[in-house]
Amino acid sequence: MNYTESSPLTQSTAIGFTPELESIIPVPSNETTCENWREIHHLVFHVANIFFTIGLVIPTTLHLHMILLRGMLAIGCTLYIVWATLYRCALDIMIWNSVFLGVNILHLSYLLYKKRPVKIEKELSGIYRRLFEPLRVPPDLFRRLTGQFCMIQTLKKGQTYAAEDKTSVDDRLSILLKGKMKVSYRGHFLHNIYPCAFIDSPEFRSTQMHKGEKFQVTIIADDNCRFLCWSRERLTYFLESEPFLYEIFRYLIGKDITNKLYSLNDPTLNDKKAKKLEHQLSLCTQISMLEMRNSIASSSDSDDGLHQFLRGTSSMSSLRKLS
């Protein structure tokens, strides 16, 4: 009778290695996974995800968009840490959310620091509100502009800011803060300079084309004056690194030159009238102040030559009004 006797090796193979082979060889199954869903997570988990959702749906057009986004993410990460520590006991989830929380807090602190209220000196607040704030210059940028390479200087009544044919125009640029200055040419009055106006804006524009020029007019303090004075060379370098502020200065200096042209045609122009004229600028006033002063300098030394020039400018302004 033929039969095979099972050996111990065969039995050991059948007993010891069959489960492992079955675990390696995939067994096709028609049953779906996740038949038994786990219980719903704790409420803290869902509240954290709600904060994440709120932070992601905040519109980017909102002014404080990034601050609110970082705040919502920081709150969500904090709730995740609470959930992972107290209810899940998952060390890895707690560690990762601690890292995310630290990153969001650092970014949020930086954003809040940038939004901090910048204190402007009381003496400079007037020119900021009148000249720079309407053009949306941020307070921190204005503080950088006035906090470096500039100083506040004083002139007593009768002292000279610039003398014609003597003072160089390459040294400084100034804005009058307080008082009144008088501009004259060879003893003949031209116009006044009032607070919040550039003192030497025409000369600043002229130095962009020619270097080494002298003042063609005399500027004298008609009252006790205080003015903000920049080093022209350092100011130029700073404006080259700030394109936005460079365009702001071009506009302000051009407008200041225009106001000075108006005051030449109307010597009685005061500070209140100058404010009204700021809203009535036209293309016909875009004449270089340097050309006007060169015309005065090239005219005869007699009073008749000067009066003839002033009459010519007055007639030109009347023709422009009629047109």
Tab-separated table of C-alpha atoms in Angstrom:
chain	number	residue	atom	x	y	z
A	1	MET	CA	0.000	0.000	0.000
A	2	ASN	CA	1.511	3.309	-1.087
A	3	TYR	CA	1.321	6.281	1.229
A	4	THR	CA	3.506	9.201	2.030
A	5	GLU	CA	4.469	9.975	5.516
A	6	SER	CA	4.680	13.612	6.399
A	7	SER	CA	8.064	14.641	7.617
A	8	PRO	CA	8.675	17.048	10.495
A	9	LEU	CA	10.159	19.607	8.056
A	10	THR	CA	6.972	19.612	6.043
A	11	GLN	CA	4.892	20.048	9.143
A	12	SER	CA	7.056	22.872	10.384
A	13	THR	CA	6.797	24.580	7.018
A	14	ALA	CA	3.047	24.247	6.978
A	15	ILE	CA	2.723	25.396	10.539
A	16	GLY	CA	5.399	28.139	10.778
A	17	PHE	CA	5.554	29.813	7.346
A	18	THR	CA	2.082	29.617	5.910
A	19	PRO	CA	0.725	32.641	7.817
A	20	GLU	CA	3.678	34.759	6.668
A	21	LEU	CA	3.226	33.761	3.057
A	22	GLU	CA	-0.441	34.535	3.294
A	23	SER	CA	0.391	37.950	4.658
A	24	ILE	CA	2.792	38.656	1.756
A	25	ILE	CA	0.593	37.400	-1.066
A	26	PRO	CA	-2.307	39.850	-1.617
A	27	VAL	CA	-5.648	38.214	-1.308
A	28	PRO	CA	-8.339	39.740	-3.499
A	29	SER	CA	-11.273	40.946	-1.552
A	30	ASN	CA	-14.554	42.481	-2.599
A	31	GLU	CA	-15.135	44.086	0.791
A	32	THR	CA	-14.774	47.897	1.063
A	33	THR	CA	-12.395	49.542	3.538
A	34	CYS	CA	-13.415	51.732	6.491
A	35	GLU	CA	-16.460	49.640	7.294
A	36	ASN	CA	-16.205	50.652	10.922
A	37	TRP	CA	-15.674	54.450	11.145
A	38	ARG	CA	-14.108	55.772	14.281
A	39	GLU	CA	-15.906	58.109	16.591
A	40	ILE	CA	-16.102	61.811	15.701
A	41	HIS	CA	-13.247	63.836	17.120
A	42	HIS	CA	-13.668	66.197	20.017
A	43	LEU	CA	-15.315	69.593	19.525
A	44	VAL	CA	-11.954	71.354	19.926
A	45	PHE	CA	-10.752	69.726	16.681
A	46	HIS	CA	-13.715	71.071	14.721
A	47	VAL	CA	-13.450	74.573	16.200
A	48	ALA	CA	-9.790	74.690	15.136
A	49	ASN	CA	-10.748	73.829	11.550
A	50	ILE	CA	-13.437	76.511	11.615
A	51	PHE	CA	-10.788	79.121	12.441
A	52	PHE	CA	-8.606	77.817	9.603
A	53	THR	CA	-11.536	78.170	7.218
A	54	ILE	CA	-12.323	81.713	8.351
A	55	GLY	CA	-8.711	82.741	7.868
A	56	LEU	CA	-8.584	81.338	4.333
A	57	VAL	CA	-11.820	82.956	3.141
A	58	ILE	CA	-10.917	86.506	4.291
A	59	PRO	CA	-10.861	88.660	1.109
A	60	THR	CA	-7.467	89.965	0.069
A	61	THR	CA	-8.971	93.401	-0.595
A	62	LEU	CA	-9.435	93.908	3.132
A	63	HIS	CA	-6.926	96.343	4.599
A	64	LEU	CA	-5.974	94.076	7.526
A	65	HIS	CA	-6.155	90.871	5.470
A	66	MET	CA	-2.738	89.449	6.413
A	67	ILE	CA	-3.082	90.322	10.103
A	68	LEU	CA	-6.474	88.604	10.338
A	69	LEU	CA	-5.213	85.596	8.384
A	70	ARG	CA	-2.230	85.085	10.676
A	71	GLY	CA	-4.431	85.584	13.728
A	72	MET	CA	-6.929	82.919	12.613
A	73	LEU	CA	-4.120	80.466	11.803
A	74	ALA	CA	-2.486	81.059	15.189
A	75	ILE	CA	-5.779	80.394	17.014
A	76	GLY	CA	-6.370	77.239	14.954
A	77	CYS	CA	-2.880	75.911	15.698
A	78	THR	CA	-3.380	76.595	19.403
A	79	LEU	CA	-6.613	74.604	19.436
A	80	TYR	CA	-4.911	71.781	17.520
A	81	ILE	CA	-2.233	71.618	20.193
A	82	VAL	CA	-4.901	71.426	22.929
A	83	TRP	CA	-6.748	68.713	21.038
A	84	ALA	CA	-3.596	66.665	20.342
A	85	THR	CA	-2.395	66.941	23.946
A	86	LEU	CA	-5.569	66.405	25.970
A	87	TYR	CA	-7.797	64.286	23.745
A	88	ARG	CA	-5.623	62.587	21.116
A	89	CYS	CA	-2.335	62.093	22.979
A	90	ALA	CA	-0.456	62.445	19.667
A	91	LEU	CA	3.040	63.803	20.173
A	92	ASP	CA	3.764	64.375	16.473
A	93	ILE	CA	0.603	66.423	15.915
A	94	MET	CA	1.418	68.553	18.946
A	95	ILE	CA	5.021	69.187	17.795
A	96	TRP	CA	4.114	70.159	14.224
A	97	ASN	CA	1.381	72.518	15.306
A	98	SER	CA	3.718	74.084	17.847
A	99	VAL	CA	6.101	74.859	14.955
A	100	PHE	CA	3.260	76.304	12.875
A	101	LEU	CA	2.102	78.374	15.835
A	102	GLY	CA	5.586	79.846	16.331
A	103	VAL	CA	5.885	80.814	12.645
A	104	ASN	CA	2.468	82.489	12.630
A	105	ILE	CA	3.138	84.398	15.842
A	106	LEU	CA	6.433	85.726	14.474
A	107	HIS	CA	4.792	86.862	11.249
A	108	LEU	CA	1.866	88.384	13.124
A	109	SER	CA	4.238	90.300	15.399
A	110	TYR	CA	6.080	91.677	12.366
A	111	LEU	CA	2.844	92.819	10.732
A	112	LEU	CA	1.661	94.508	13.931
A	113	TYR	CA	5.031	96.226	14.270
A	114	LYS	CA	4.693	97.666	10.773
A	115	LYS	CA	1.197	98.919	11.612
A	116	ARG	CA	2.303	100.647	14.789
A	117	PRO	CA	1.403	104.368	15.027
A	118	VAL	CA	4.395	106.450	13.985
A	119	LYS	CA	4.806	109.603	16.011
A	120	ILE	CA	5.714	112.668	13.971
A	121	GLU	CA	7.279	115.662	15.646
A	122	LYS	CA	4.811	118.418	16.369
A	123	GLU	CA	6.867	120.948	14.428
A	124	LEU	CA	6.825	118.729	11.321
A	125	SER	CA	3.206	117.612	11.550
A	126	GLY	CA	2.040	120.709	9.675
A	127	ILE	CA	4.023	120.033	6.496
A	128	TYR	CA	3.131	116.344	6.681
A	129	ARG	CA	-0.619	117.021	6.845
A	130	ARG	CA	-0.530	119.685	4.158
A	131	LEU	CA	2.046	118.329	1.678
A	132	PHE	CA	2.693	114.624	2.161
A	133	GLU	CA	-0.405	113.085	3.750
A	134	PRO	CA	-2.763	114.065	0.863
A	135	LEU	CA	-0.370	112.199	-1.462
A	136	ARG	CA	-0.582	109.095	0.761
A	137	VAL	CA	2.997	109.116	1.963
A	138	PRO	CA	3.167	106.679	4.924
A	139	PRO	CA	4.164	108.238	8.256
A	140	ASP	CA	7.124	105.863	8.637
A	141	LEU	CA	8.476	106.896	5.218
A	142	PHE	CA	8.064	110.572	6.101
A	143	ARG	CA	9.874	109.967	9.369
A	144	ARG	CA	12.745	108.338	7.480
A	145	LEU	CA	12.840	111.335	5.168
A	146	THR	CA	12.958	113.877	7.986
A	147	GLY	CA	14.979	111.791	10.430
A	148	GLN	CA	18.159	111.571	8.354
A	149	PHE	CA	20.570	114.056	6.759
A	150	CYS	CA	18.361	117.023	7.644
A	151	MET	CA	18.048	119.529	10.467
A	152	ILE	CA	15.834	122.353	11.660
A	153	GLN	CA	17.541	125.741	11.455
A	154	THR	CA	16.584	129.235	12.598
A	155	LEU	CA	16.903	132.668	11.029
A	156	LYS	CA	16.189	135.882	12.866
A	157	LYS	CA	14.418	138.769	11.226
A	158	GLY	CA	16.691	140.464	8.712
A	159	GLN	CA	19.145	137.585	8.350
A	160	THR	CA	19.954	136.295	4.872
A	161	TYR	CA	19.188	132.785	3.688
A	162	ALA	CA	20.812	133.288	0.266
A	163	ALA	CA	22.571	136.193	-1.451
A	164	GLU	CA	22.424	136.622	-5.203
A	165	ASP	CA	25.587	135.760	-7.124
A	166	LYS	CA	27.253	134.608	-3.882
A	167	THR	CA	25.451	131.630	-2.306
A	168	SER	CA	25.803	128.283	-4.064
A	169	VAL	CA	22.606	126.413	-4.934
A	170	ASP	CA	24.224	122.975	-4.630
A	171	ASP	CA	24.235	122.726	-0.850
A	172	ARG	CA	20.704	122.358	0.491
A	173	LEU	CA	16.946	122.206	-0.010
A	174	SER	CA	14.651	123.746	2.579
A	175	ILE	CA	10.974	123.995	3.535
A	176	LEU	CA	9.804	126.933	5.624
A	177	LEU	CA	8.148	125.825	8.870
A	178	LYS	CA	7.450	129.131	10.575
A	179	GLY	CA	7.671	132.794	9.691
A	180	LYS	CA	7.909	134.588	6.341
A	181	MET	CA	10.729	135.215	3.889
A	182	LYS	CA	11.116	137.878	1.221
A	183	VAL	CA	12.631	137.243	-2.207
A	184	SER	CA	14.156	140.174	-4.077
A	185	TYR	CA	16.335	140.832	-7.092
A	186	ARG	CA	18.794	143.718	-6.876
A	187	GLY	CA	16.691	145.364	-4.223
A	188	HIS	CA	13.378	144.893	-6.051
A	189	PHE	CA	10.768	142.827	-4.269
A	190	LEU	CA	9.561	139.729	-6.168
A	191	HIS	CA	7.412	137.609	-3.844
A	192	ASN	CA	7.056	136.220	-0.325
A	193	ILE	CA	7.601	132.686	0.958
A	194	TYR	CA	5.138	131.365	3.531
A	195	PRO	CA	5.150	128.273	5.815
A	196	CYS	CA	4.866	124.824	4.177
A	197	ALA	CA	6.533	126.152	1.006
A	198	PHE	CA	9.947	125.286	-0.421
A	199	ILE	CA	12.445	128.088	-0.083
A	200	ASP	CA	14.723	127.189	-2.991
A	201	SER	CA	12.676	124.880	-5.213
A	202	PRO	CA	13.679	126.624	-8.498
A	203	GLU	CA	17.332	126.232	-7.640
A	204	PHE	CA	16.815	122.581	-6.763
A	205	ARG	CA	15.289	121.989	-10.199
A	206	SER	CA	18.115	123.885	-11.892
A	207	THR	CA	20.841	121.797	-10.238
A	208	GLN	CA	19.434	118.698	-11.928
A	209	MET	CA	20.632	120.229	-15.208
A	210	HIS	CA	23.601	122.414	-14.224
A	211	LYS	CA	25.998	122.245	-11.314
A	212	GLY	CA	27.909	125.007	-9.595
A	213	GLU	CA	25.339	127.765	-10.057
A	214	LYS	CA	24.731	130.682	-7.715
A	215	PHE	CA	21.489	132.118	-6.406
A	216	GLN	CA	20.154	134.772	-8.750
A	217	VAL	CA	17.960	136.287	-6.045
A	218	THR	CA	18.336	137.323	-2.434
A	219	ILE	CA	16.206	135.600	0.199
A	220	ILE	CA	15.891	137.389	3.552
A	221	ALA	CA	13.919	136.447	6.651
A	222	ASP	CA	11.071	138.947	6.972
A	223	ASP	CA	10.225	137.473	10.378
A	224	ASN	CA	11.773	135.062	12.849
A	225	CYS	CA	11.867	131.901	10.754
A	226	ARG	CA	12.425	128.195	11.252
A	227	PHE	CA	12.960	125.868	8.312
A	228	LEU	CA	13.688	122.218	7.632
A	229	CYS	CA	16.924	121.855	5.690
A	230	TRP	CA	18.178	118.778	3.789
A	231	SER	CA	21.652	118.102	2.515
A	232	ARG	CA	20.985	118.160	-1.218
A	233	GLU	CA	23.494	115.478	-2.174
A	234	ARG	CA	22.350	112.991	0.450
A	235	LEU	CA	18.704	113.768	-0.271
A	236	THR	CA	19.283	112.977	-3.952
A	237	TYR	CA	20.816	109.591	-3.096
A	238	PHE	CA	17.914	108.818	-0.766
A	239	LEU	CA	15.296	109.712	-3.383
A	240	GLU	CA	17.026	107.473	-5.921
A	241	SER	CA	16.485	104.544	-3.572
A	242	GLU	CA	12.813	105.489	-3.010
A	243	PRO	CA	11.118	105.837	-6.445
A	244	PHE	CA	7.717	106.624	-4.914
A	245	LEU	CA	9.089	109.462	-2.808
A	246	TYR	CA	11.113	110.697	-5.779
A	247	GLU	CA	7.917	111.191	-7.792
A	248	ILE	CA	6.274	112.892	-4.801
A	249	PHE	CA	9.146	115.399	-4.602
A	250	ARG	CA	8.956	116.096	-8.323
A	251	TYR	CA	5.268	116.909	-7.990
A	252	LEU	CA	5.656	119.055	-4.857
A	253	ILE	CA	8.558	121.054	-6.262
A	254	GLY	CA	6.745	121.601	-9.564
A	255	LYS	CA	3.655	122.824	-7.718
A	256	ASP	CA	5.759	125.094	-5.535
A	257	ILE	CA	7.411	126.654	-8.593
A	258	THR	CA	3.967	127.238	-10.073
A	259	ASN	CA	2.801	129.019	-6.917
A	260	LYS	CA	5.892	131.232	-7.056
A	261	LEU	CA	5.060	132.143	-10.653
A	262	TYR	CA	1.559	133.137	-9.566
A	263	SER	CA	2.962	135.242	-6.747
A	264	LEU	CA	5.255	137.014	-9.232
A	265	ASN	CA	2.213	138.102	-11.235
A	266	ASP	CA	0.372	139.048	-8.029
A	267	PRO	CA	2.784	140.338	-5.351
A	268	THR	CA	-0.136	140.600	-2.882
A	269	LEU	CA	-0.594	136.823	-2.988
A	270	ASN	CA	-0.718	135.531	0.598
A	271	ASP	CA	-0.760	132.083	2.128
A	272	LYS	CA	-4.569	131.718	1.981
A	273	LYS	CA	-4.690	132.621	-1.698
A	274	ALA	CA	-1.869	130.201	-2.414
A	275	LYS	CA	-3.930	127.355	-0.933
A	276	LYS	CA	-6.792	128.191	-3.299
A	277	LEU	CA	-4.491	128.344	-6.292
A	278	GLU	CA	-3.233	124.839	-5.625
A	279	HIS	CA	-6.530	123.549	-7.047
A	280	GLN	CA	-6.434	125.850	-10.105
A	281	LEU	CA	-3.149	124.849	-11.770
A	282	SER	CA	-3.069	124.683	-15.558
A	283	LEU	CA	-0.610	123.760	-18.289
A	284	CYS	CA	0.200	127.383	-19.038
A	285	THR	CA	1.931	127.696	-15.620
A	286	GLN	CA	4.452	124.954	-16.289
A	287	ILE	CA	7.244	127.444	-16.997
A	288	SER	CA	10.675	126.993	-15.508
A	289	MET	CA	11.362	129.418	-12.679
A	290	LEU	CA	14.990	129.310	-13.707
A	291	GLU	CA	14.132	130.722	-17.137
A	292	MET	CA	12.193	133.523	-15.484
A	293	ARG	CA	15.112	134.437	-13.251
A	294	ASN	CA	17.544	134.179	-16.142
A	295	SER	CA	15.325	136.617	-18.033
A	296	ILE	CA	15.517	139.032	-15.129
A	297	ALA	CA	19.287	138.626	-14.939
A	298	SER	CA	19.711	139.147	-18.685
A	299	SER	CA	17.543	142.290	-18.674
A	300	SER	CA	19.035	145.740	-18.203
A	301	ASP	CA	20.197	146.881	-14.792
A	302	SER	CA	17.846	149.836	-14.843
A	303	ASP	CA	14.479	149.891	-13.156
A	304	ASP	CA	12.776	150.220	-16.536
A	305	GLY	CA	14.087	146.837	-17.656
A	306	LEU	CA	12.799	145.119	-14.556
A	307	HIS	CA	9.401	146.833	-14.699
A	308	GLN	CA	9.133	145.984	-18.376
A	309	PHE	CA	9.663	142.311	-17.573
A	310	LEU	CA	7.118	142.378	-14.770
A	311	ARG	CA	4.580	144.108	-17.005
A	312	GLY	CA	5.203	141.446	-19.627
A	313	THR	CA	4.474	138.633	-17.200
A	314	SER	CA	1.329	140.393	-15.987
A	315	SER	CA	0.053	140.830	-19.529
A	316	MET	CA	0.770	137.178	-20.295
A	317	SER	CA	-1.219	136.086	-17.242
A	318	SER	CA	-4.177	138.281	-18.250
A	319	LEU	CA	-4.139	136.780	-21.752
A	320	ARG	CA	-4.125	133.292	-20.233
A	321	LYS	CA	-7.115	134.204	-18.051
A	322	LEU	CA	-9.015	135.457	-21.095
A	323	SER	CA	-8.183	132.304	-23.037
